[in-house]
Short mmCIF file of C-alpha atoms in Angstrom, two decimals:
data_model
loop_
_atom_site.label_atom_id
_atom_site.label_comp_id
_atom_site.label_asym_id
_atom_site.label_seq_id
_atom_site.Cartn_x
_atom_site.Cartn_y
_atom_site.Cartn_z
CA UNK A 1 287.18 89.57 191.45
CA UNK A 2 290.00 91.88 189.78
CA UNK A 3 293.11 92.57 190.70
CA UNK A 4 294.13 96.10 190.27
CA UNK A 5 297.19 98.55 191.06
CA UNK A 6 297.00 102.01 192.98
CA UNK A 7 299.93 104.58 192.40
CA UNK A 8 302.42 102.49 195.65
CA UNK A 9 301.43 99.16 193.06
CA UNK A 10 299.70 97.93 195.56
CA UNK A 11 297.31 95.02 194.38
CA UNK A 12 293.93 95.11 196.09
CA UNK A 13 290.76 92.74 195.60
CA UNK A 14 287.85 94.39 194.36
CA UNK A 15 284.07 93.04 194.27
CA UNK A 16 283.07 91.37 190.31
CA UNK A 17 280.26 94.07 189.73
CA UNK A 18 280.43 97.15 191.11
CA UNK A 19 277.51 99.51 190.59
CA UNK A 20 277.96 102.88 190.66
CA UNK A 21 274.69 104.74 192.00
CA UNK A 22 274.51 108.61 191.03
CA UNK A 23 271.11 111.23 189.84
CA UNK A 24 268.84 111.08 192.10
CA UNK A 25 266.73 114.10 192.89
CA UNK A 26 267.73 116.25 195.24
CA UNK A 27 268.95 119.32 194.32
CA UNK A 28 272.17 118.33 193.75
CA UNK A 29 271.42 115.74 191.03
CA UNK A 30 273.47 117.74 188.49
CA UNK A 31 277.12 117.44 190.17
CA UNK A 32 276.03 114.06 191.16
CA UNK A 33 275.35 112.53 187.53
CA UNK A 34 278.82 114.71 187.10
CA UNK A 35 280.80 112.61 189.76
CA UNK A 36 279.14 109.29 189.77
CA UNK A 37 280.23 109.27 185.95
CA UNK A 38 283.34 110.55 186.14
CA UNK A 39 283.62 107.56 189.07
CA UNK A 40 282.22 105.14 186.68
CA UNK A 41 284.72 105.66 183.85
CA UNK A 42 287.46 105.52 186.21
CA UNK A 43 286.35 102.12 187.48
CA UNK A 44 286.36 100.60 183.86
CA UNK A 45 289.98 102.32 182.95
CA UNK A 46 290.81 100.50 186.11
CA UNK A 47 289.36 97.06 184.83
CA UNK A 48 286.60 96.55 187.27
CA UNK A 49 283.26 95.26 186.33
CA UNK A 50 281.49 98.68 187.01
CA UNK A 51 277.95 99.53 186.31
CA UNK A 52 276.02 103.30 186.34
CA UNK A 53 272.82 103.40 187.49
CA UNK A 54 270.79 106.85 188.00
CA UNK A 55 268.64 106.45 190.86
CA UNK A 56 265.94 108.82 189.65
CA UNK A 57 265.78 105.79 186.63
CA UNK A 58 264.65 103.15 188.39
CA UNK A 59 264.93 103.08 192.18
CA UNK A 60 265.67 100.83 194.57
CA UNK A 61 264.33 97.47 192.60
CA UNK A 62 266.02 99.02 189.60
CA UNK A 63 269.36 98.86 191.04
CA UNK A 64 268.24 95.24 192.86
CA UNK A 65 268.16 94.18 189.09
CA UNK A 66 271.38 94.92 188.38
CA UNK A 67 272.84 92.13 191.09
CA UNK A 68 275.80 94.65 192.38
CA UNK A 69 278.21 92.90 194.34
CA UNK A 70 279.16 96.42 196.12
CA UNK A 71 277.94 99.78 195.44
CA UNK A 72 279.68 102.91 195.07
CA UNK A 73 277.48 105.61 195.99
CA UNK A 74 278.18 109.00 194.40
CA UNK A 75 274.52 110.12 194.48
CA UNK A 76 274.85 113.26 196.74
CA UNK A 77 272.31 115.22 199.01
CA UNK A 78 268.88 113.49 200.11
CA UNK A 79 268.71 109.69 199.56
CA UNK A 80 271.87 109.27 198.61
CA UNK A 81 274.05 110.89 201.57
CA UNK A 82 271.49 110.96 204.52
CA UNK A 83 271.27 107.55 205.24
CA UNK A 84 268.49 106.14 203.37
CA UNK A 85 270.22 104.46 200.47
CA UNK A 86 272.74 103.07 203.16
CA UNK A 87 270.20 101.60 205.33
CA UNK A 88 267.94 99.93 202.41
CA UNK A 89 271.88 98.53 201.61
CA UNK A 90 272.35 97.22 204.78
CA UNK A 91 268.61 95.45 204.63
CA UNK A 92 269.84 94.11 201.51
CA UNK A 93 273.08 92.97 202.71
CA UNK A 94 275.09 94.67 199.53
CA UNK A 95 278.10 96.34 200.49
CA UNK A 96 278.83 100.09 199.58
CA UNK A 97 281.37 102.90 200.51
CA UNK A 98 281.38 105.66 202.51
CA UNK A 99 280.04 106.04 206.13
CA UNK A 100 276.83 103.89 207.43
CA UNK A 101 273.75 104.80 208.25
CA UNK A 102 273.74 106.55 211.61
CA UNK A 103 276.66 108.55 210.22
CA UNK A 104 275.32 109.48 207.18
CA UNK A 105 271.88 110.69 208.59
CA UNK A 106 273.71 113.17 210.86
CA UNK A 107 276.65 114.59 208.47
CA UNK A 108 273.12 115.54 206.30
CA UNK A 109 271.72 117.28 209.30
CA UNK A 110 274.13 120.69 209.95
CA UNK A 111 272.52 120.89 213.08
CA UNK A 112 272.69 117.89 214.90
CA UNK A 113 276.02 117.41 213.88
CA UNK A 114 276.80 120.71 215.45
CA UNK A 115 275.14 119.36 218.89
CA UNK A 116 277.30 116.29 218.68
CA UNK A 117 280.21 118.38 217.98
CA UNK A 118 279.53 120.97 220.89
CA UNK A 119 278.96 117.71 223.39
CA UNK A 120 282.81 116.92 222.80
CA UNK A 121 283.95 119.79 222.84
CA UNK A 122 284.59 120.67 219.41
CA UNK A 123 284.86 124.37 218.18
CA UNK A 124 281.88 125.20 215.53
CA UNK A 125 279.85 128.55 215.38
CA UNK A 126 276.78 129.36 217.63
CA UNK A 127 273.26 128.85 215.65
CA UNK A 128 269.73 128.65 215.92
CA UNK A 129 266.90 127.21 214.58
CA UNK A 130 264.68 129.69 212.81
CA UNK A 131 261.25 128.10 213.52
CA UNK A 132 257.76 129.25 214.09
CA UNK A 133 257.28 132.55 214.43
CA UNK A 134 261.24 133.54 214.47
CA UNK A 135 261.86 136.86 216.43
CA UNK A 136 264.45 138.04 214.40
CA UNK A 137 265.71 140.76 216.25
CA UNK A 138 265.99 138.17 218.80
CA UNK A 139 268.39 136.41 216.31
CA UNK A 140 270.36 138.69 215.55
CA UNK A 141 271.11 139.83 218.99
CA UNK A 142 272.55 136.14 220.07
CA UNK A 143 274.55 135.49 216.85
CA UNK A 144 275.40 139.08 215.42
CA UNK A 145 275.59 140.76 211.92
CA UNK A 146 276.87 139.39 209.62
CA UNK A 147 275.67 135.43 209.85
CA UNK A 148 274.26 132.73 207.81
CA UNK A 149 271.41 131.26 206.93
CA UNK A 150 271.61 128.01 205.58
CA UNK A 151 268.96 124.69 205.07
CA UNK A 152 269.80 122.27 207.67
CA UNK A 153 269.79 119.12 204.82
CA UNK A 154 271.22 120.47 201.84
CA UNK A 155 274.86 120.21 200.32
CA UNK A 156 276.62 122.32 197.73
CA UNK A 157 275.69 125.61 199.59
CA UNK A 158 272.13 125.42 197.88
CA UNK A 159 270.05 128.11 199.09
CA UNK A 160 272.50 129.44 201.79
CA UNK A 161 272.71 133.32 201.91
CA UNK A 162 275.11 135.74 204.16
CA UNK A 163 273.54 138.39 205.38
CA UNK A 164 273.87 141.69 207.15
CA UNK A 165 270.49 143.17 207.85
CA UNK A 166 267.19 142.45 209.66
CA UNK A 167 265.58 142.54 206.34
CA UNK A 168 267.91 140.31 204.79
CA UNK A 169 267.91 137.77 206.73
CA UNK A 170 264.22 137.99 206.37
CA UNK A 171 264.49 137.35 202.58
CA UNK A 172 266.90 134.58 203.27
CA UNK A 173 264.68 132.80 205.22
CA UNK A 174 262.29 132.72 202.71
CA UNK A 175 264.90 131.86 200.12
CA UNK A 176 266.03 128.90 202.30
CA UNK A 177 262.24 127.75 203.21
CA UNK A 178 262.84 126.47 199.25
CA UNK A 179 264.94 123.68 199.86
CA UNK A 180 263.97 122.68 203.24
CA UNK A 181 261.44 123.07 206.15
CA UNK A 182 264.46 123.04 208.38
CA UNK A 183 266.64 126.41 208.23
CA UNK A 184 268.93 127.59 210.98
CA UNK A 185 271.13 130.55 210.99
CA UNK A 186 274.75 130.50 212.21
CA UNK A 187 277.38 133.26 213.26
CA UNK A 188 279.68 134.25 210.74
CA UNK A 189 283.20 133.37 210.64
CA UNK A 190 285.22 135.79 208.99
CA UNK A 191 288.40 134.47 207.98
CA UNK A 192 290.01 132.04 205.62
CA UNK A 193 287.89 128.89 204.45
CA UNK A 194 289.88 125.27 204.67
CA UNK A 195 288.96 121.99 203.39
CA UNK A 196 290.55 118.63 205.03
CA UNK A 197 289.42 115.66 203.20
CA UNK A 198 289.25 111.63 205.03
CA UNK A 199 290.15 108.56 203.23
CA UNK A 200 290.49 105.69 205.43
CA UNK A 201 293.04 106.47 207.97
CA UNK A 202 295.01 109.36 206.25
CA UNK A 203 294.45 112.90 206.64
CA UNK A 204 294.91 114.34 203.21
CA UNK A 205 296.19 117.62 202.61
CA UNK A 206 294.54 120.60 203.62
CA UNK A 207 293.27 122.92 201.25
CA UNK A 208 292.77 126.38 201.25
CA UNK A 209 290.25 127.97 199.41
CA UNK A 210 289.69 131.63 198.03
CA UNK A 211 287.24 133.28 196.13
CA UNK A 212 287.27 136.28 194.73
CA UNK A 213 283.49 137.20 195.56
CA UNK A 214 284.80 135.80 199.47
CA UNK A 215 281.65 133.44 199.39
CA UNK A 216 281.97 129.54 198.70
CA UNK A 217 278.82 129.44 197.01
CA UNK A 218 277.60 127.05 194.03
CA UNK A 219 278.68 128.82 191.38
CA UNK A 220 282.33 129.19 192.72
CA UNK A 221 282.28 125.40 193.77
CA UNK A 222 281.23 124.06 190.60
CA UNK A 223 281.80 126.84 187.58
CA UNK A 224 283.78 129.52 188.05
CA UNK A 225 287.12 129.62 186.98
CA UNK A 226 288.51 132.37 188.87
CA UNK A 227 287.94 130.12 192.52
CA UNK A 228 291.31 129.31 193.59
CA UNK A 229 292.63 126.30 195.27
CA UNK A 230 295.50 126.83 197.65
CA UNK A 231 297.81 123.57 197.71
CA UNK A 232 299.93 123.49 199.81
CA UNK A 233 297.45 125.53 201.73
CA UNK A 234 299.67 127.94 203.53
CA UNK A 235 299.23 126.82 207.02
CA UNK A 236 302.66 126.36 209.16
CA UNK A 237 303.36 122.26 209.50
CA UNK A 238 302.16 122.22 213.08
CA UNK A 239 298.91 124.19 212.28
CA UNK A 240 298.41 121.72 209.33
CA UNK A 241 298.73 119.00 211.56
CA UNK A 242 296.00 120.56 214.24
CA UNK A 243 293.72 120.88 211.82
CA UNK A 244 293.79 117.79 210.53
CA UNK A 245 293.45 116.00 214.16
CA UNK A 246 290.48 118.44 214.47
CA UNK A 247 288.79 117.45 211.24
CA UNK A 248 289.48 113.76 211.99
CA UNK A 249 287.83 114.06 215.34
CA UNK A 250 284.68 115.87 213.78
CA UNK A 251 284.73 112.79 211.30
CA UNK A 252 284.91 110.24 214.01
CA UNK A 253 282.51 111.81 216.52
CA UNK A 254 279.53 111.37 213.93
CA UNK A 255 280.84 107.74 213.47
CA UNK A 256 282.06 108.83 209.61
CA UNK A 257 284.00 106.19 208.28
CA UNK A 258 285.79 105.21 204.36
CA UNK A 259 286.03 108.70 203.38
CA UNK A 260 284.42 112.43 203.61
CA UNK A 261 285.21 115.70 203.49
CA UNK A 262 285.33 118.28 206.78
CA UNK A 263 284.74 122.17 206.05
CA UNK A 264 286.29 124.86 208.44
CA UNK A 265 286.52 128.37 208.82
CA UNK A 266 289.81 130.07 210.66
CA UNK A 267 289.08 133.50 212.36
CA UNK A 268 291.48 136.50 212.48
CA UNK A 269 292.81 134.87 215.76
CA UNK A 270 294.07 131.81 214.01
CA UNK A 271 291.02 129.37 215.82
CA UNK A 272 289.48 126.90 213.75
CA UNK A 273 285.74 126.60 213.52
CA UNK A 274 283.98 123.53 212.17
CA UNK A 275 281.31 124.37 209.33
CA UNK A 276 279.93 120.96 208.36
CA UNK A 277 281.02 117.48 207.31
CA UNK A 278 280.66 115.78 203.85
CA UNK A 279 280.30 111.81 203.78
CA UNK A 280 279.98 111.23 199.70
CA UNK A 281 281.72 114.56 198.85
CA UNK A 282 281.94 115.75 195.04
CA UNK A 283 284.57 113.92 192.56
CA UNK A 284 283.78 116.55 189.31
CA UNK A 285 286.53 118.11 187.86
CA UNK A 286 286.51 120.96 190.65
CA UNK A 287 286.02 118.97 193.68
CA UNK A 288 288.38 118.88 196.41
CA UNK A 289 289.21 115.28 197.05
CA UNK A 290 290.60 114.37 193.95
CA UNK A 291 292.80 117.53 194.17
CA UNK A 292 294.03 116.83 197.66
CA UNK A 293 294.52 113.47 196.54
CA UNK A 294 296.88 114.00 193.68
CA UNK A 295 298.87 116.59 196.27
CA UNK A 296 299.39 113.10 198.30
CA UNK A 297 300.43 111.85 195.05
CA UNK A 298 297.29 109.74 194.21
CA UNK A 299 295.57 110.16 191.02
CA UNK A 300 292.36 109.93 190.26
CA UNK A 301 292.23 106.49 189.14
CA UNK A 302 294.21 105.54 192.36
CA UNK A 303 291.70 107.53 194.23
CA UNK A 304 288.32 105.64 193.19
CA UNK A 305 289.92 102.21 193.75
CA UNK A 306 291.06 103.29 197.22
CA UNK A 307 287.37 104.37 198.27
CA UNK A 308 286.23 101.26 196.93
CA UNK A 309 288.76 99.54 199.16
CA UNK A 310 286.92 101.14 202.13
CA UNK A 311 283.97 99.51 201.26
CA UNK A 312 281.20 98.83 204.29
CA UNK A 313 279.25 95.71 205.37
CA UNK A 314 282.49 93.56 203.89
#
């Protein structure tokens, strides 16, 4: 074990070899190998025993060989986020952060986490699942022009498309049938886009995020440089504070737990709407956690060891 000092110099305990578990291949192997190593060198700056291990290398006996006392699992999307790498953990009896396996499956799944949220009472936008043969006029008449089409089980707004015509939702469809057999289509929310990110008990600070284009979509996430990051986010203290007891409910009502991300949308009314929730969110350069983080006054260093410190199955 190795002792090792956040940003308060507060000593915690951390497992002899941690392995860091990134790649993959779902479609979002790219910012994955991007945050799992930018996790991994922190770990080592930080004195732990840390290991990488790229899932698409070697699977689950692969990692097995490398005798991890606790995994940290960056590896985003399917496998790594949905609950299969965190119930093959479990089986295994290794620790690992982030939210278990129940959890996990459902943040992955856009729509049953919208059920669970509309069961309690939580505020997300209407949707429906485009399946079979989809009457899209039908569609369109229950949820309105614009809306969005999204996969249900992808991240990183991969093959999600706003549209405003019969014929383009048509086309996104098809471009969404790419991804994933599962596609749903959601009213649009046209407001300003927020960002509350979970670690442990805290609410960090709420971000608010504009782009220029006015749609979060991969390239703004992950390469543009003209996406901007609003920190403090704008929001009056009390409105900061109901968001953040919103986004911590959506957290806990999927049974998320260590740390995640919540994504909401605030109409011209001022009512938040819950998009999705992320339970192994980004930690590139441009990702949101770190940077709501350091606004708390936690680098990034700081950051990593306090996820690890959330660890599961301890």
């Amino acid at each position: 074990m190795n002792d090792s000092v956040t940003n308060e110099g507060v000593k915690r305990l951390h497992p002899g070899r941690v392995v860091v578990v990134y790649g993959g291949r779902s479609a979002e192997r790219e910012v994955s190998l991007l945050s799992g190593r930018a996790i991994l060198t922190s770990l080592k700056r930080s004195g732990v025993d840390a290991r990488g291990f790229d899932f698409a290398g070697g699977g689950l006996s692969g990692l097995e060989a490398l005798a991890p006392e606790c995994v940290f699992i960056a590896m985003h999307g399917r496998d790594g986020e949905d609950g299969s790498l965190q119930g093959a953990l479990e089986l295994l009896d290794i620790p690992y952060t982030g939210s278990g396996v129940l959890a996990s499956a459902l943040g992955m799944d856009k729509e049953r986490t919208k059920q669970f949220w509309r069961a309690h009472g939580l505020p997300t936008p209407e949707s429906v699942m485009l399946e079979g043969a989809v009457d899209w006029d039908a569609v369109i008449e229950t949820l309105g022009l614009p809306l969005i089409v999204k996969p249900v089980h992808e991240g990183s707004t991969i093959g999600i498309s706003i549209v405003s015509t019969r014929e383009e939702l048509i086309a996104a469809h098809a471009e969404a049938a790419r991804f994933d057999n599962a596609i749903m289509a959601e009213r649009f929310v046209q407001g300003e886009e927020y960002t509350v990110s979970l670690l442990g008990d805290e609410v960090l600070p709420a971000i608010r995020v504009e782009v220029p284009s006015g749609f979060y979509d991969y390239e703004a996430k992950y390469h543009s440089d003209t996406t901007r990051y609003l920190l403090p986010c704008g929001l009056e203290a009390a409105e900061e504070r109901a968001l953040g007891e919103l986004c911590r409910r959506a957290f806990d009502v999927i049974g998320g737990s260590g740390w995640g991300r919540v994504d909401v949308m605030r109409d011209a009314q001022g009512r938040f709407w819950l998009l999705e929730v992320n339970t192994v969110p980004g930690m590139t350069d441009h990702s949101l956690v770190p940077q709501a983080a350091a606004h708390a006054g936690l680098d990034f260093d700081a950051l990593v060891l306090r996820i690890l410190d959330t660890t599961a199955g301890e």
